[in-house]
Amino acid sequence: MKKRFINSTRRALRLGWKNFYRESGLSFVAVFVLMITISIDVLLFLLSGVVEIIISDIEQKADITIDFQTTIPEERILELKEDLEDNFEVNNIEYISRDEAMTIFIQRFGDRRSLMESLEEVDNPFPASLNISADDSFVYREIADYLERDHGGMIYSIDFANREEIIAGIFTATENIRRGGLIVAIILSIVAISLVYNTIKLAIYGLREEIKVMRLVGSSNLFIRSSFIVQGALVGCFAAFTSLVALSLLGFLIPQTYNITLEVNLYEYFLEMLPIVVALQFAIGFLMGVGSSLVVVGRYLK
Amino acid sequence: MIFFNNITKIYPPYFTKKENIVLKDISFKVEKGEFVSIVGRSGAGKTTLFNIFLGDEKPTKGDVFFDGQNIHKLSAGKACLLRRRIGTIFQDYKLLPTKTVYENIAYAMEVTGASDKDVERYVPEVLDAVGLVKQALHFPHQISGGEKQRTAIARALIHDPEVILADEPTGDLDPYHTREVLKLLLKLNSSGTTVILATHDKEIVNELGRRVITLKDSKIVGDSQQGRFIL
């Protein structure tokens, strides 16, 4: 049984490989079309990553700051921080003490003598604050309402009312970009998949007479399928490889100094994503090559 | 062994308004080890009869039994096992165009699960028997009609089938090779292989002097042991 399985597998590999190189014109077209499909999918994947980084960066900048009265002790502010973290859907709350606020000010404006001199005249004038970032703009409205209602006495100011429209606008825009991107990705993927399916269908349509002969000489459906699976897998792997070469050439042309955001460099992002991209390319190539072959051969074997 | 029971095959009308009756109420038996010639003019339905026996076409009415099994009620898996017991020489050769002569013949063995060792041993022997050693590595489009026919014959014989269906196997052959093929079929038959030969070649049928089933106007008009070509 095991020997028979090994024998059949070896034959399927041999027949699949021979079909692949003997029908080189057909294989070339199939590889080319699949390469385009894989490249579109991978570029969409990379692009969605870049867009997500930019969107997150923008969203993080759309935060709110709560300044406390200078008389409020640190323990109470930290208790409130915990309270907010427990009861609201926030991404991050950063506590900045009065001393830290002053240090930040000095770091930023230390070269302005007049400011520094006036600062020496008074006790630390900076309030302690909480910097809050969340995924949705309505969370900010809830927090602002809650603080004004239940902790109004502690609060010196909340910079939300004057930024509310801008923040809501940013979130609406980023959400639209995400949705639009998803729709574009789905449409392009459907176009790409149907392109590959129809190319392989055309290729195998020419082989339908051959499939019929294979059956008439006693070949089992599995034996016929296996060689076409190998052929499909080879098309997929070659397509993935050519897509990888094309994408790498494109990737290494990215200027190494080009930054997506303050923290993220595009070239470094590309290098970081490369292993995932390679895996994705071969997975898509293999699945599409084998899947299309199976579906199309299945139709002629009915 | 083989029983065609009341087979009728009607093709629906496509270009004409009239349906095309190819076979009508065909019934006959073929016993194990028989040599039967099915004769009739071109278009008499000989090839259709073979296609029905192979399960490639369904009869409009009637059944075909092979060793008691109704061919058209078999699962795909059982149908392929049955086809491995039959060696078919197709009128239009039906060679696989992307495989060499050697590979076409080897394929019929490979599908049965034969080992590589057996394939490497028997394929050259059969190639030698049909005189195609020099053409072994040629593709079908690189060889003549006669050579294609001999390749089809070699493919039909390679897996030592119980039944050989030969549809006009000498149509493209010169007199020398025609005689060789007939000798080969008779030799196989003498060793117990059932042979069903479809032909419209009067000389061959008369020379064989075996059972002859005659088809005319979609019906059997004659079935005689040691028959002659009477059309």
CSV table of N, CA and C in Angstrom, one decimal, chain A residues 64-85 93-101 124-132 143-144 146-148 150-159:
chain,number,residue,atom,x,y,z
A,64,ILE,N,-7.1,63.6,23.8
A,64,ILE,CA,-7.5,64.8,24.6
A,64,ILE,C,-6.6,64.9,25.9
A,65,THR,N,-6.5,66.1,26.4
A,65,THR,CA,-5.7,66.3,27.6
A,65,THR,C,-6.6,66.9,28.7
A,66,ILE,N,-6.5,66.3,29.9
A,66,ILE,CA,-7.2,66.9,31.0
A,66,ILE,C,-6.2,67.5,32.0
A,67,ASP,N,-6.3,68.7,32.2
A,67,ASP,CA,-5.4,69.4,33.2
A,67,ASP,C,-6.2,69.5,34.5
A,68,PHE,N,-5.4,69.2,35.6
A,68,PHE,CA,-6.1,69.2,37.0
A,68,PHE,C,-5.7,70.5,37.7
A,69,GLN,N,-6.5,70.9,38.7
A,69,GLN,CA,-6.2,72.0,39.6
A,69,GLN,C,-4.8,71.6,40.3
A,70,THR,N,-4.0,72.6,40.5
A,70,THR,CA,-2.7,72.3,41.0
A,70,THR,C,-2.8,71.9,42.5
A,71,THR,N,-3.9,72.1,43.1
A,71,THR,CA,-4.1,71.7,44.5
A,71,THR,C,-4.4,70.2,44.7
A,72,ILE,N,-4.7,69.5,43.6
A,72,ILE,CA,-5.2,68.1,43.7
A,72,ILE,C,-4.0,67.2,43.9
A,73,PRO,N,-4.0,66.4,44.9
A,73,PRO,CA,-2.8,65.5,45.1
A,73,PRO,C,-2.7,64.4,44.1
A,74,GLU,N,-1.5,64.0,43.9
A,74,GLU,CA,-1.2,63.0,42.8
A,74,GLU,C,-2.0,61.7,43.0
A,75,GLU,N,-2.1,61.3,44.3
A,75,GLU,CA,-2.9,60.0,44.5
A,75,GLU,C,-4.3,60.0,43.9
A,76,ARG,N,-5.0,61.2,44.0
A,76,ARG,CA,-6.3,61.3,43.5
A,76,ARG,C,-6.4,61.2,42.0
A,77,ILE,N,-5.4,61.8,41.4
A,77,ILE,CA,-5.4,61.8,39.9
A,77,ILE,C,-5.1,60.4,39.4
A,78,LEU,N,-4.2,59.7,40.1
A,78,LEU,CA,-3.9,58.3,39.7
A,78,LEU,C,-5.1,57.4,40.0
A,79,GLU,N,-5.8,57.7,41.0
A,79,GLU,CA,-7.1,56.9,41.3
A,79,GLU,C,-8.1,57.1,40.1
A,80,LEU,N,-8.2,58.4,39.7
A,80,LEU,CA,-9.1,58.7,38.6
A,80,LEU,C,-8.6,58.0,37.3
A,81,LYS,N,-7.3,58.0,37.1
A,81,LYS,CA,-6.7,57.3,35.9
A,81,LYS,C,-7.1,55.9,35.9
A,82,GLU,N,-7.0,55.2,37.0
A,82,GLU,CA,-7.4,53.8,37.1
A,82,GLU,C,-8.9,53.6,36.8
A,83,ASP,N,-9.7,54.6,37.4
A,83,ASP,CA,-11.1,54.6,37.2
A,83,ASP,C,-11.5,54.7,35.7
A,84,LEU,N,-10.8,55.6,35.0
A,84,LEU,CA,-11.1,55.8,33.6
A,84,LEU,C,-10.6,54.5,32.8
A,85,GLU,N,-9.5,54.0,33.1
A,85,GLU,CA,-9.0,52.8,32.4
A,85,GLU,C,-10.0,51.6,32.6
A,93,ILE,N,-3.7,55.8,28.6
A,93,ILE,CA,-3.8,57.1,29.4
A,93,ILE,C,-2.4,57.3,30.0
A,94,GLU,N,-1.9,58.5,29.7
A,94,GLU,CA,-0.6,58.8,30.2
A,94,GLU,C,-0.7,59.9,31.2
A,95,TYR,N,-0.1,59.6,32.4
A,95,TYR,CA,-0.1,60.6,33.5
A,95,TYR,C,1.2,61.5,33.4
A,96,ILE,N,1.0,62.8,33.4
A,96,ILE,CA,2.2,63.7,33.4
A,96,ILE,C,2.0,64.6,34.7
A,97,SER,N,3.0,64.3,35.6
A,97,SER,CA,3.0,65.0,36.9
A,97,SER,C,3.4,66.5,36.6
A,98,ARG,N,3.2,67.3,37.7
A,98,ARG,CA,3.5,68.7,37.5
A,98,ARG,C,5.0,68.9,37.3
A,99,ASP,N,5.8,68.1,38.0
A,99,ASP,CA,7.3,68.2,37.8
A,99,ASP,C,7.7,67.8,36.3
A,100,GLU,N,7.1,66.7,35.8
A,100,GLU,CA,7.4,66.3,34.5
A,100,GLU,C,6.9,67.4,33.4
A,101,ALA,N,5.8,68.0,33.7
A,101,ALA,CA,5.3,69.0,32.8
A,101,ALA,C,6.3,70.2,32.8
A,124,ASN,N,6.3,76.2,40.7
A,124,ASN,CA,5.8,75.5,39.5
A,124,ASN,C,4.4,75.8,39.1
A,125,PRO,N,4.2,76.4,38.0
A,125,PRO,CA,2.8,76.8,37.6
A,125,PRO,C,2.0,75.7,36.8
A,126,PHE,N,2.7,74.7,36.4
A,126,PHE,CA,2.1,73.7,35.5
A,126,PHE,C,1.2,72.7,36.2
A,127,PRO,N,0.1,72.5,35.6
A,127,PRO,CA,-0.8,71.5,36.2
A,127,PRO,C,-0.4,70.0,35.9
A,128,ALA,N,-0.8,69.1,36.7
A,128,ALA,CA,-0.7,67.7,36.3
A,128,ALA,C,-1.7,67.4,35.3
A,129,SER,N,-1.5,66.5,34.4
A,129,SER,CA,-2.5,66.2,33.4
A,129,SER,C,-2.6,64.7,33.0
A,130,LEU,N,-3.7,64.3,32.4
A,130,LEU,CA,-3.8,63.0,31.8
A,130,LEU,C,-4.0,63.1,30.3
A,131,ASN,N,-3.2,62.4,29.6
A,131,ASN,CA,-3.3,62.4,28.1
A,131,ASN,C,-4.0,61.1,27.7
A,132,ILE,N,-5.2,61.2,27.1
A,132,ILE,CA,-6.0,60.0,26.8
A,132,ILE,C,-6.1,59.8,25.3
A,143,ILE,N,-16.1,60.6,28.3
A,143,ILE,CA,-15.1,60.9,29.3
A,143,ILE,C,-15.3,62.3,29.8
A,144,ALA,N,-15.4,63.2,28.8
A,144,ALA,CA,-15.5,64.6,29.1
A,144,ALA,C,-16.8,64.9,29.9
A,146,TYR,N,-18.4,62.7,31.8
A,146,TYR,CA,-18.3,62.1,33.1
A,146,TYR,C,-17.4,62.9,34.0
A,147,LEU,N,-16.3,63.4,33.5
A,147,LEU,CA,-15.4,64.2,34.4
A,147,LEU,C,-16.1,65.6,34.8
A,148,GLU,N,-16.8,66.2,33.9
A,148,GLU,CA,-17.4,67.5,34.2
A,148,GLU,C,-18.6,67.2,35.2
A,150,ASP,N,-19.0,64.4,37.4
A,150,ASP,CA,-18.6,63.8,38.7
A,150,ASP,C,-17.4,64.3,39.3
A,151,HIS,N,-16.5,64.9,38.6
A,151,HIS,CA,-15.2,65.3,39.1
A,151,HIS,C,-14.9,66.8,38.7
A,152,GLY,N,-15.9,67.5,38.5
A,152,GLY,CA,-15.8,68.9,38.1
A,152,GLY,C,-14.8,69.7,38.9
A,153,GLY,N,-14.8,69.5,40.2
A,153,GLY,CA,-14.0,70.2,41.1
A,153,GLY,C,-12.5,70.0,41.0
A,154,MET,N,-12.1,68.9,40.4
A,154,MET,CA,-10.7,68.5,40.3
A,154,MET,C,-10.1,69.1,39.0
A,155,ILE,N,-11.0,69.4,38.0
A,155,ILE,CA,-10.6,69.7,36.7
A,155,ILE,C,-10.3,71.2,36.5
A,156,TYR,N,-9.1,71.5,35.9
A,156,TYR,CA,-8.8,72.8,35.5
A,156,TYR,C,-9.4,73.1,34.1
A,157,SER,N,-9.0,72.2,33.2
A,157,SER,CA,-9.6,72.3,31.8
A,157,SER,C,-9.5,71.0,31.1
A,158,ILE,N,-10.4,70.9,30.1
A,158,ILE,CA,-10.4,69.7,29.2
A,158,ILE,C,-10.3,70.3,27.8
A,159,ASP,N,-9.3,69.9,27.0
A,159,ASP,CA,-9.2,70.5,25.7
A,159,ASP,C,-10.0,69.7,24.7
